[in-house]
Amino acid sequence: FDLVLSDFVIKNIENFPQNSLLDLISVQNTGAAFSILQDARVFLICFSVAAILWIVFYTIKSIEKSSTLTLFWVSMLVSGIFCNLYERIALGYVRDFFKLNFVNFPVFNISDIFINVSVFAIIIIKQNFSKNNEADN
């Protein structure tokens, strides 16, 4: 979904109306979040592969204790990391295109949304799980 939608947005970017909340622009990001580690492609590829492998290993190891909701958010996280990884390998950069006009914030893409929202959701789920376990003990 992410890669197809990113292709569509980038190919049709001039057809989208600009407004005071959100602009669609094309940015080739050779770094990571907030443009850190610019031009560190090999490191970012290795880090992404390691992150995916660790997440998959940890998920398999704890699958019996994981809820369907947690597995959904973990799959969103891996999907976001994988799509950015794919673009970094195939293109040499990540295509960012969402620009928020009402706040000073870096340009981002759908994978970034998947990663950030899923990490936030997993943290909330894990905190609630820990609180429920403490209440049961």
Short mmCIF file of N, CA, C and O in Angstrom, two decimals:
data_model
loop_
_atom_site.label_atom_id
_atom_site.label_comp_id
_atom_site.label_asym_id
_atom_site.label_seq_id
_atom_site.Cartn_x
_atom_site.Cartn_y
_atom_site.Cartn_z
N PHE A 1 0.83 -1.20 0.00
CA PHE A 1 0.00 0.00 0.00
C PHE A 1 0.87 1.25 0.00
O PHE A 1 0.66 2.17 -0.78
N ASP A 2 1.84 1.26 0.89
CA ASP A 2 2.71 2.43 1.03
C ASP A 2 3.47 2.71 -0.26
O ASP A 2 3.48 3.84 -0.75
N LEU A 3 4.09 1.69 -0.82
CA LEU A 3 4.89 1.90 -2.03
C LEU A 3 4.02 2.32 -3.21
O LEU A 3 4.40 3.20 -3.99
N VAL A 4 2.85 1.73 -3.35
CA VAL A 4 1.93 2.09 -4.45
C VAL A 4 1.44 3.51 -4.27
O VAL A 4 1.43 4.31 -5.22
N LEU A 5 1.03 3.85 -3.06
CA LEU A 5 0.54 5.21 -2.81
C LEU A 5 1.66 6.24 -2.97
O LEU A 5 1.43 7.32 -3.54
N SER A 6 2.85 5.91 -2.52
CA SER A 6 3.99 6.82 -2.70
C SER A 6 4.26 7.05 -4.18
O SER A 6 4.49 8.18 -4.60
N ASP A 7 4.25 5.98 -4.96
CA ASP A 7 4.43 6.12 -6.42
C ASP A 7 3.38 7.04 -7.01
O ASP A 7 3.69 7.94 -7.79
N PHE A 8 2.12 6.83 -6.61
CA PHE A 8 1.02 7.64 -7.13
C PHE A 8 1.20 9.11 -6.77
O PHE A 8 1.06 9.99 -7.62
N VAL A 9 1.52 9.38 -5.52
CA VAL A 9 1.67 10.77 -5.07
C VAL A 9 2.83 11.45 -5.80
O VAL A 9 2.68 12.56 -6.32
N ILE A 10 3.96 10.79 -5.87
CA ILE A 10 5.13 11.39 -6.51
C ILE A 10 4.87 11.65 -7.99
O ILE A 10 5.22 12.71 -8.52
N LYS A 11 4.22 10.71 -8.68
CA LYS A 11 3.94 10.87 -10.11
C LYS A 11 2.90 11.94 -10.39
O LYS A 11 2.87 12.53 -11.47
N ASN A 12 2.02 12.21 -9.43
CA ASN A 12 0.92 13.15 -9.63
C ASN A 12 0.99 14.36 -8.70
O ASN A 12 -0.01 15.04 -8.50
N ILE A 13 2.15 14.63 -8.17
CA ILE A 13 2.29 15.65 -7.13
C ILE A 13 1.81 17.03 -7.58
O ILE A 13 1.24 17.79 -6.80
N GLU A 14 2.00 17.35 -8.85
CA GLU A 14 1.60 18.67 -9.34
C GLU A 14 0.08 18.81 -9.45
O GLU A 14 -0.44 19.92 -9.55
N ASN A 15 -0.65 17.71 -9.39
CA ASN A 15 -2.11 17.75 -9.50
C ASN A 15 -2.82 17.95 -8.16
O ASN A 15 -4.03 18.16 -8.13
N PHE A 16 -2.09 17.86 -7.07
CA PHE A 16 -2.70 18.02 -5.75
C PHE A 16 -2.73 19.50 -5.37
O PHE A 16 -1.74 20.21 -5.54
N PRO A 17 -3.85 19.95 -4.84
CA PRO A 17 -3.93 21.37 -4.44
C PRO A 17 -3.08 21.62 -3.20
O PRO A 17 -2.96 20.77 -2.32
N GLN A 18 -2.49 22.79 -3.13
CA GLN A 18 -1.73 23.21 -1.96
C GLN A 18 -2.68 23.95 -1.02
O GLN A 18 -3.64 24.57 -1.46
N ASN A 19 -2.43 23.85 0.27
CA ASN A 19 -3.29 24.56 1.22
C ASN A 19 -2.48 24.97 2.44
O ASN A 19 -1.29 24.69 2.52
N SER A 20 -3.12 25.61 3.38
CA SER A 20 -2.40 26.13 4.54
C SER A 20 -2.02 25.05 5.55
O SER A 20 -1.15 25.27 6.39
N LEU A 21 -2.63 23.87 5.48
CA LEU A 21 -2.32 22.80 6.42
C LEU A 21 -1.24 21.86 5.92
O LEU A 21 -0.34 21.48 6.65
N LEU A 22 -1.35 21.46 4.63
CA LEU A 22 -0.50 20.39 4.11
C LEU A 22 -0.15 20.66 2.66
O LEU A 22 -1.02 20.99 1.85
N ASP A 23 1.12 20.54 2.33
CA ASP A 23 1.58 20.59 0.95
C ASP A 23 2.17 19.23 0.61
O ASP A 23 2.72 18.55 1.48
N LEU A 24 2.07 18.86 -0.64
CA LEU A 24 2.75 17.68 -1.13
C LEU A 24 3.92 18.15 -1.98
O LEU A 24 3.74 18.83 -2.99
N ILE A 25 5.11 17.83 -1.51
CA ILE A 25 6.33 18.19 -2.23
C ILE A 25 7.19 16.94 -2.34
O ILE A 25 7.00 15.99 -1.58
N SER A 26 8.10 16.92 -3.25
CA SER A 26 8.97 15.77 -3.42
C SER A 26 10.34 16.05 -2.84
O SER A 26 11.03 16.98 -3.26
N VAL A 27 10.72 15.24 -1.84
CA VAL A 27 12.03 15.38 -1.19
C VAL A 27 12.71 14.02 -1.22
O VAL A 27 12.11 13.00 -0.89
N GLN A 28 13.97 14.00 -1.64
CA GLN A 28 14.76 12.79 -1.62
C GLN A 28 15.61 12.79 -0.34
O GLN A 28 16.61 13.50 -0.26
N ASN A 29 15.18 12.02 0.64
CA ASN A 29 15.83 12.00 1.95
C ASN A 29 16.88 10.89 1.98
O ASN A 29 16.53 9.71 1.93
N THR A 30 18.14 11.26 2.05
CA THR A 30 19.21 10.27 2.13
C THR A 30 19.58 9.95 3.57
O THR A 30 20.52 9.19 3.82
N GLY A 31 18.83 10.50 4.51
CA GLY A 31 19.10 10.25 5.92
C GLY A 31 17.96 9.48 6.56
O GLY A 31 17.19 8.78 5.91
N ALA A 32 17.86 9.64 7.86
CA ALA A 32 16.80 8.98 8.63
C ALA A 32 15.86 10.05 9.16
O ALA A 32 15.79 11.15 8.61
N ALA A 33 15.17 9.75 10.22
CA ALA A 33 14.19 10.67 10.81
C ALA A 33 14.83 12.03 11.08
O ALA A 33 15.97 12.12 11.53
N PHE A 34 14.09 13.08 10.77
CA PHE A 34 14.54 14.45 10.97
C PHE A 34 15.85 14.74 10.22
O PHE A 34 16.64 15.55 10.64
N SER A 35 16.06 13.99 9.15
CA SER A 35 17.23 14.15 8.26
C SER A 35 18.57 13.92 8.97
O SER A 35 19.59 14.43 8.54
N ILE A 36 18.56 13.15 10.05
CA ILE A 36 19.83 12.81 10.69
C ILE A 36 20.52 11.73 9.85
O ILE A 36 19.88 11.04 9.07
N LEU A 37 21.78 11.58 10.02
CA LEU A 37 22.58 10.56 9.33
C LEU A 37 22.49 10.68 7.81
O LEU A 37 22.40 9.68 7.10
N GLN A 38 22.51 11.90 7.30
CA GLN A 38 22.47 12.12 5.86
C GLN A 38 23.61 11.35 5.19
O GLN A 38 24.73 11.35 5.68
N ASP A 39 23.28 10.71 4.09
CA ASP A 39 24.24 9.97 3.26
C ASP A 39 24.89 8.79 3.99
O ASP A 39 25.97 8.35 3.61
N ALA A 40 24.25 8.27 5.01
CA ALA A 40 24.74 7.08 5.72
C ALA A 40 23.92 5.87 5.27
O ALA A 40 23.41 5.11 6.08
N ARG A 41 23.81 5.70 3.96
CA ARG A 41 22.93 4.69 3.36
C ARG A 41 23.24 3.28 3.86
O ARG A 41 22.33 2.55 4.27
N VAL A 42 24.49 2.87 3.82
CA VAL A 42 24.84 1.50 4.22
C VAL A 42 24.50 1.27 5.68
O VAL A 42 23.91 0.24 6.04
N PHE A 43 24.84 2.22 6.54
CA PHE A 43 24.50 2.09 7.96
C PHE A 43 22.99 1.97 8.15
O PHE A 43 22.51 1.12 8.90
N LEU A 44 22.22 2.84 7.48
CA LEU A 44 20.77 2.82 7.63
C LEU A 44 20.16 1.53 7.10
O LEU A 44 19.19 1.01 7.67
N ILE A 45 20.71 1.00 6.02
CA ILE A 45 20.24 -0.30 5.50
C ILE A 45 20.52 -1.39 6.52
O ILE A 45 19.62 -2.18 6.85
N CYS A 46 21.73 -1.44 7.04
CA CYS A 46 22.08 -2.46 8.05
C CYS A 46 21.23 -2.31 9.30
O CYS A 46 20.75 -3.31 9.86
N PHE A 47 21.04 -1.08 9.75
CA PHE A 47 20.22 -0.84 10.94
C PHE A 47 18.78 -1.29 10.72
O PHE A 47 18.18 -1.92 11.59
N SER A 48 18.22 -1.00 9.55
CA SER A 48 16.85 -1.39 9.24
C SER A 48 16.70 -2.90 9.20
O SER A 48 15.74 -3.46 9.74
N VAL A 49 17.65 -3.58 8.55
CA VAL A 49 17.61 -5.04 8.50
C VAL A 49 17.71 -5.62 9.90
O VAL A 49 16.94 -6.52 10.27
N ALA A 50 18.62 -5.10 10.71
CA ALA A 50 18.77 -5.57 12.09
C ALA A 50 17.50 -5.33 12.89
O ALA A 50 17.07 -6.20 13.66
N ALA A 51 16.89 -4.16 12.72
CA ALA A 51 15.65 -3.85 13.45
C ALA A 51 14.53 -4.81 13.06
O ALA A 51 13.82 -5.33 13.92
N ILE A 52 14.38 -5.06 11.76
CA ILE A 52 13.34 -6.00 11.31
C ILE A 52 13.59 -7.39 11.87
O ILE A 52 12.67 -8.03 12.39
N LEU A 53 14.83 -7.86 11.78
CA LEU A 53 15.15 -9.20 12.29
C LEU A 53 14.89 -9.29 13.80
O LEU A 53 14.33 -10.28 14.28
N TRP A 54 15.30 -8.25 14.55
CA TRP A 54 15.07 -8.27 15.99
C TRP A 54 13.58 -8.26 16.31
O TRP A 54 13.13 -9.02 17.18
N ILE A 55 12.82 -7.43 15.63
CA ILE A 55 11.37 -7.35 15.87
C ILE A 55 10.70 -8.69 15.56
O ILE A 55 9.87 -9.18 16.33
N VAL A 56 11.06 -9.28 14.42
CA VAL A 56 10.47 -10.57 14.04
C VAL A 56 10.86 -11.64 15.06
O VAL A 56 10.01 -12.42 15.52
N PHE A 57 12.13 -11.70 15.45
CA PHE A 57 12.59 -12.68 16.43
C PHE A 57 11.85 -12.50 17.76
O PHE A 57 11.34 -13.46 18.34
N TYR A 58 11.79 -11.26 18.24
CA TYR A 58 11.12 -10.99 19.51
C TYR A 58 9.63 -11.34 19.43
O TYR A 58 9.06 -11.90 20.37
N THR A 59 9.00 -11.03 18.31
CA THR A 59 7.57 -11.32 18.15
C THR A 59 7.32 -12.82 18.15
O THR A 59 6.38 -13.30 18.80
N ILE A 60 8.15 -13.57 17.43
CA ILE A 60 7.99 -15.03 17.40
C ILE A 60 8.20 -15.60 18.80
O ILE A 60 7.45 -16.47 19.25
N LYS A 61 9.20 -15.10 19.50
CA LYS A 61 9.51 -15.57 20.85
C LYS A 61 8.36 -15.31 21.82
O LYS A 61 8.10 -16.12 22.71
N SER A 62 7.66 -14.21 21.65
CA SER A 62 6.60 -13.84 22.61
C SER A 62 5.21 -13.89 21.99
O SER A 62 4.29 -13.26 22.52
N ILE A 63 5.03 -14.64 20.93
CA ILE A 63 3.75 -14.62 20.21
C ILE A 63 2.59 -15.11 21.06
O ILE A 63 1.48 -14.60 20.95
N GLU A 64 2.85 -16.07 21.94
CA GLU A 64 1.76 -16.59 22.77
C GLU A 64 1.25 -15.56 23.77
O GLU A 64 0.09 -15.61 24.17
N LYS A 65 2.10 -14.61 24.15
CA LYS A 65 1.70 -13.57 25.09
C LYS A 65 1.18 -12.32 24.39
O LYS A 65 0.73 -11.40 25.04
N SER A 66 1.26 -12.31 23.06
CA SER A 66 0.90 -11.11 22.30
C SER A 66 -0.55 -11.14 21.88
O SER A 66 -1.05 -12.16 21.42
N SER A 67 -1.19 -10.00 22.00
CA SER A 67 -2.58 -9.88 21.54
C SER A 67 -2.61 -9.66 20.03
O SER A 67 -1.60 -9.28 19.43
N THR A 68 -3.75 -9.85 19.45
CA THR A 68 -3.94 -9.59 18.02
C THR A 68 -3.67 -8.12 17.73
O THR A 68 -3.07 -7.79 16.70
N LEU A 69 -4.09 -7.25 18.62
CA LEU A 69 -3.86 -5.82 18.45
C LEU A 69 -2.37 -5.49 18.44
O LEU A 69 -1.90 -4.74 17.60
N THR A 70 -1.62 -6.10 19.36
CA THR A 70 -0.17 -5.89 19.38
C THR A 70 0.46 -6.39 18.09
O THR A 70 1.31 -5.70 17.50
N LEU A 71 0.05 -7.56 17.62
CA LEU A 71 0.60 -8.10 16.38
C LEU A 71 0.27 -7.22 15.18
O LEU A 71 1.08 -7.07 14.27
N PHE A 72 -0.91 -6.62 15.19
CA PHE A 72 -1.26 -5.68 14.13
C PHE A 72 -0.29 -4.51 14.10
O PHE A 72 0.26 -4.16 13.05
N TRP A 73 -0.04 -3.91 15.27
CA TRP A 73 0.85 -2.75 15.33
C TRP A 73 2.30 -3.13 15.03
O TRP A 73 3.03 -2.36 14.40
N VAL A 74 2.71 -4.32 15.44
CA VAL A 74 4.06 -4.79 15.11
C VAL A 74 4.19 -4.96 13.60
O VAL A 74 5.21 -4.59 13.01
N SER A 75 3.15 -5.49 12.96
CA SER A 75 3.20 -5.65 11.50
C SER A 75 3.23 -4.29 10.80
O SER A 75 3.91 -4.13 9.77
N MET A 76 2.54 -3.30 11.34
CA MET A 76 2.60 -1.95 10.78
C MET A 76 4.01 -1.37 10.94
O MET A 76 4.53 -0.73 10.02
N LEU A 77 4.63 -1.61 12.08
CA LEU A 77 5.99 -1.13 12.32
C LEU A 77 6.97 -1.76 11.32
O LEU A 77 7.74 -1.06 10.67
N VAL A 78 6.91 -3.08 11.18
CA VAL A 78 7.81 -3.76 10.25
C VAL A 78 7.54 -3.31 8.82
O VAL A 78 8.46 -3.11 8.04
N SER A 79 6.28 -3.11 8.48
CA SER A 79 5.92 -2.63 7.15
C SER A 79 6.55 -1.27 6.87
O SER A 79 7.11 -1.04 5.79
N GLY A 80 6.45 -0.35 7.81
CA GLY A 80 7.03 0.97 7.64
C GLY A 80 8.54 0.93 7.49
O GLY A 80 9.11 1.58 6.62
N ILE A 81 9.19 0.14 8.34
CA ILE A 81 10.65 0.00 8.25
C ILE A 81 11.03 -0.62 6.92
O ILE A 81 11.95 -0.16 6.23
N PHE A 82 10.29 -1.67 6.52
CA PHE A 82 10.61 -2.36 5.28
C PHE A 82 10.45 -1.46 4.05
O PHE A 82 11.29 -1.48 3.14
N CYS A 83 9.38 -0.68 4.01
CA CYS A 83 9.16 0.19 2.85
C CYS A 83 10.25 1.25 2.73
O CYS A 83 10.74 1.51 1.62
N ASN A 84 10.65 1.86 3.84
CA ASN A 84 11.76 2.80 3.79
C ASN A 84 13.06 2.09 3.39
O ASN A 84 13.85 2.62 2.61
N LEU A 85 13.25 0.87 3.89
CA LEU A 85 14.42 0.07 3.53
C LEU A 85 14.43 -0.23 2.03
O LEU A 85 15.46 -0.06 1.36
N TYR A 86 13.30 -0.64 1.50
CA TYR A 86 13.19 -0.93 0.07
C TYR A 86 13.57 0.29 -0.77
O TYR A 86 14.36 0.18 -1.71
N GLU A 87 13.00 1.44 -0.43
CA GLU A 87 13.32 2.66 -1.19
C GLU A 87 14.79 3.02 -1.06
O GLU A 87 15.42 3.44 -2.03
N ARG A 88 15.34 2.85 0.13
CA ARG A 88 16.75 3.19 0.35
C ARG A 88 17.65 2.29 -0.50
O ARG A 88 18.64 2.76 -1.06
N ILE A 89 17.29 1.01 -0.64
CA ILE A 89 18.08 0.09 -1.45
C ILE A 89 17.84 0.35 -2.94
O ILE A 89 18.78 0.47 -3.72
N ALA A 90 16.57 0.42 -3.35
CA ALA A 90 16.22 0.53 -4.77
C ALA A 90 16.53 1.90 -5.37
O ALA A 90 16.95 2.00 -6.52
N LEU A 91 16.30 2.96 -4.59
CA LEU A 91 16.45 4.31 -5.12
C LEU A 91 17.68 5.04 -4.60
O LEU A 91 18.10 6.04 -5.18
N GLY A 92 18.19 4.61 -3.47
CA GLY A 92 19.32 5.30 -2.86
C GLY A 92 18.87 6.39 -1.89
O GLY A 92 19.70 7.06 -1.28
N TYR A 93 17.59 6.55 -1.73
CA TYR A 93 17.01 7.56 -0.84
C TYR A 93 15.57 7.14 -0.52
O TYR A 93 15.03 6.23 -1.14
N VAL A 94 14.98 7.83 0.44
CA VAL A 94 13.57 7.62 0.79
C VAL A 94 12.78 8.80 0.26
O VAL A 94 13.21 9.95 0.42
N ARG A 95 11.65 8.51 -0.36
CA ARG A 95 10.80 9.57 -0.91
C ARG A 95 9.89 10.12 0.19
O ARG A 95 9.03 9.42 0.69
N ASP A 96 10.10 11.36 0.55
CA ASP A 96 9.25 12.05 1.51
C ASP A 96 8.42 13.07 0.75
O ASP A 96 8.90 13.66 -0.22
N PHE A 97 7.17 13.29 1.19
CA PHE A 97 6.32 14.22 0.43
C PHE A 97 5.26 14.95 1.22
O PHE A 97 4.68 15.89 0.73
N PHE A 98 5.01 14.58 2.45
CA PHE A 98 4.04 15.33 3.26
C PHE A 98 4.76 16.46 3.97
O PHE A 98 5.69 16.23 4.74
N LYS A 99 4.32 17.69 3.74
CA LYS A 99 4.89 18.86 4.42
C LYS A 99 3.79 19.58 5.17
O LYS A 99 2.84 20.07 4.57
N LEU A 100 3.91 19.60 6.49
CA LEU A 100 2.94 20.30 7.32
C LEU A 100 3.27 21.78 7.32
O LEU A 100 4.40 22.17 7.60
N ASN A 101 2.28 22.61 7.01
CA ASN A 101 2.51 24.06 6.91
C ASN A 101 2.22 24.81 8.21
O ASN A 101 2.63 25.95 8.35
N PHE A 102 1.54 24.19 9.14
CA PHE A 102 1.14 24.88 10.35
C PHE A 102 2.15 24.70 11.50
O PHE A 102 1.98 25.26 12.57
N VAL A 103 3.21 23.92 11.24
CA VAL A 103 4.23 23.69 12.25
C VAL A 103 5.56 23.43 11.53
O VAL A 103 5.56 22.93 10.40
N ASN A 104 6.66 23.78 12.17
CA ASN A 104 7.97 23.50 11.58
C ASN A 104 8.31 22.04 11.86
O ASN A 104 8.72 21.70 12.97
N PHE A 105 8.12 21.20 10.86
CA PHE A 105 8.30 19.76 11.02
C PHE A 105 8.90 19.21 9.74
O PHE A 105 8.56 19.68 8.66
N PRO A 106 9.77 18.21 9.83
CA PRO A 106 10.38 17.66 8.62
C PRO A 106 9.34 17.05 7.67
O PRO A 106 8.29 16.59 8.10
N VAL A 107 9.67 17.04 6.40
CA VAL A 107 8.83 16.39 5.40
C VAL A 107 8.91 14.88 5.66
O VAL A 107 9.96 14.36 6.01
N PHE A 108 7.77 14.18 5.53
CA PHE A 108 7.73 12.77 5.87
C PHE A 108 6.89 12.00 4.85
O PHE A 108 6.31 12.58 3.94
N ASN A 109 6.83 10.68 5.03
CA ASN A 109 6.07 9.82 4.11
C ASN A 109 5.15 8.88 4.88
O ASN A 109 5.08 8.93 6.11
N ILE A 110 4.48 8.02 4.16
CA ILE A 110 3.53 7.09 4.77
C ILE A 110 4.23 6.11 5.70
O ILE A 110 3.74 5.80 6.79
N SER A 111 5.41 5.63 5.29
CA SER A 111 6.16 4.70 6.14
C SER A 111 6.50 5.34 7.48
O SER A 111 6.44 4.67 8.52
N ASP A 112 6.86 6.60 7.45
CA ASP A 112 7.15 7.32 8.70
C ASP A 112 5.93 7.36 9.60
O ASP A 112 6.05 7.23 10.83
N ILE A 113 4.76 7.55 9.00
CA ILE A 113 3.52 7.54 9.78
C ILE A 113 3.31 6.15 10.39
O ILE A 113 3.02 6.02 11.59
N PHE A 114 3.47 5.11 9.58
CA PHE A 114 3.33 3.73 10.08
C PHE A 114 4.26 3.48 11.26
O PHE A 114 3.85 2.94 12.29
N ILE A 115 5.52 3.89 11.11
CA ILE A 115 6.52 3.64 12.15
C ILE A 115 6.17 4.39 13.43
O ILE A 115 6.11 3.80 14.52
N ASN A 116 5.90 5.67 13.33
CA ASN A 116 5.65 6.48 14.53
C ASN A 116 4.35 6.11 15.22
O ASN A 116 4.32 5.99 16.46
N VAL A 117 3.29 5.92 14.47
CA VAL A 117 2.00 5.57 15.08
C VAL A 117 2.08 4.19 15.72
O VAL A 117 1.59 3.98 16.83
N SER A 118 2.73 3.24 15.05
CA SER A 118 2.80 1.88 15.61
C SER A 118 3.68 1.84 16.85
O SER A 118 3.34 1.15 17.82
N VAL A 119 4.79 2.56 16.87
CA VAL A 119 5.63 2.60 18.08
C VAL A 119 4.83 3.19 19.24
O VAL A 119 4.83 2.64 20.34
N PHE A 120 4.12 4.27 18.98
CA PHE A 120 3.28 4.88 20.02
C PHE A 120 2.23 3.89 20.52
O PHE A 120 2.04 3.72 21.72
N ALA A 121 1.56 3.21 19.59
CA ALA A 121 0.51 2.24 19.97
C ALA A 121 1.10 1.09 20.77
O ALA A 121 0.50 0.65 21.77
N ILE A 122 2.24 0.57 20.36
CA ILE A 122 2.87 -0.54 21.08
C ILE A 122 3.26 -0.12 22.48
O ILE A 122 3.07 -0.87 23.45
N ILE A 123 3.78 1.08 22.63
CA ILE A 123 4.13 1.59 23.97
C ILE A 123 2.89 1.66 24.85
O ILE A 123 2.91 1.23 26.00
N ILE A 124 1.81 2.20 24.31
CA ILE A 124 0.56 2.29 25.08
C ILE A 124 0.05 0.90 25.47
O ILE A 124 -0.32 0.67 26.62
N ILE A 125 0.06 -0.02 24.53
CA ILE A 125 -0.41 -1.39 24.80
C ILE A 125 0.46 -2.04 25.87
O ILE A 125 -0.05 -2.65 26.81
N LYS A 126 1.77 -1.91 25.75
CA LYS A 126 2.68 -2.52 26.72
C LYS A 126 2.52 -1.90 28.11
O LYS A 126 2.58 -2.60 29.12
N GLN A 127 2.31 -0.58 28.18
CA GLN A 127 2.10 0.07 29.47
C GLN A 127 0.81 -0.43 30.11
O GLN A 127 0.77 -0.70 31.30
N ASN A 128 -0.25 -0.56 29.32
CA ASN A 128 -1.51 -1.08 29.85
C ASN A 128 -1.36 -2.53 30.28
O ASN A 128 -1.90 -2.94 31.29
N PHE A 129 -0.61 -3.32 29.53
CA PHE A 129 -0.37 -4.72 29.87
C PHE A 129 0.38 -4.81 31.20
O PHE A 129 0.03 -5.59 32.06
N SER A 130 1.40 -3.96 31.37
CA SER A 130 2.18 -3.96 32.61
C SER A 130 1.32 -3.54 33.80
O SER A 130 1.39 -4.13 34.86
N LYS A 131 0.47 -2.52 33.61
CA LYS A 131 -0.42 -2.07 34.69
C LYS A 131 -1.40 -3.17 35.06
O LYS A 131 -1.68 -3.38 36.23
N ASN A 132 -1.95 -3.87 34.08
CA ASN A 132 -2.91 -4.94 34.34
C ASN A 132 -2.23 -6.10 35.07
O ASN A 132 -2.83 -6.71 35.97
N ASN A 133 -0.99 -6.43 34.72
CA ASN A 133 -0.26 -7.49 35.41
C ASN A 133 0.05 -7.11 36.85
O ASN A 133 0.00 -7.95 37.74
N GLU A 134 0.40 -5.84 37.08
CA GLU A 134 0.67 -5.39 38.44
C GLU A 134 -0.60 -5.44 39.29
O GLU A 134 -0.56 -5.81 40.45
N ALA A 135 -1.73 -5.12 38.70
CA ALA A 135 -3.00 -5.14 39.43
C ALA A 135 -3.40 -6.58 39.76
O ALA A 135 -4.02 -6.82 40.80
N ASP A 136 -3.06 -7.53 38.89
CA ASP A 136 -3.41 -8.93 39.12
C ASP A 136 -2.55 -9.56 40.21
O ASP A 136 -2.95 -10.51 40.84
N ASN A 137 -1.35 -8.99 40.42
CA ASN A 137 -0.42 -9.59 41.41
C ASN A 137 -0.69 -9.02 42.73
O ASN A 137 -0.93 -8.75 43.60
#
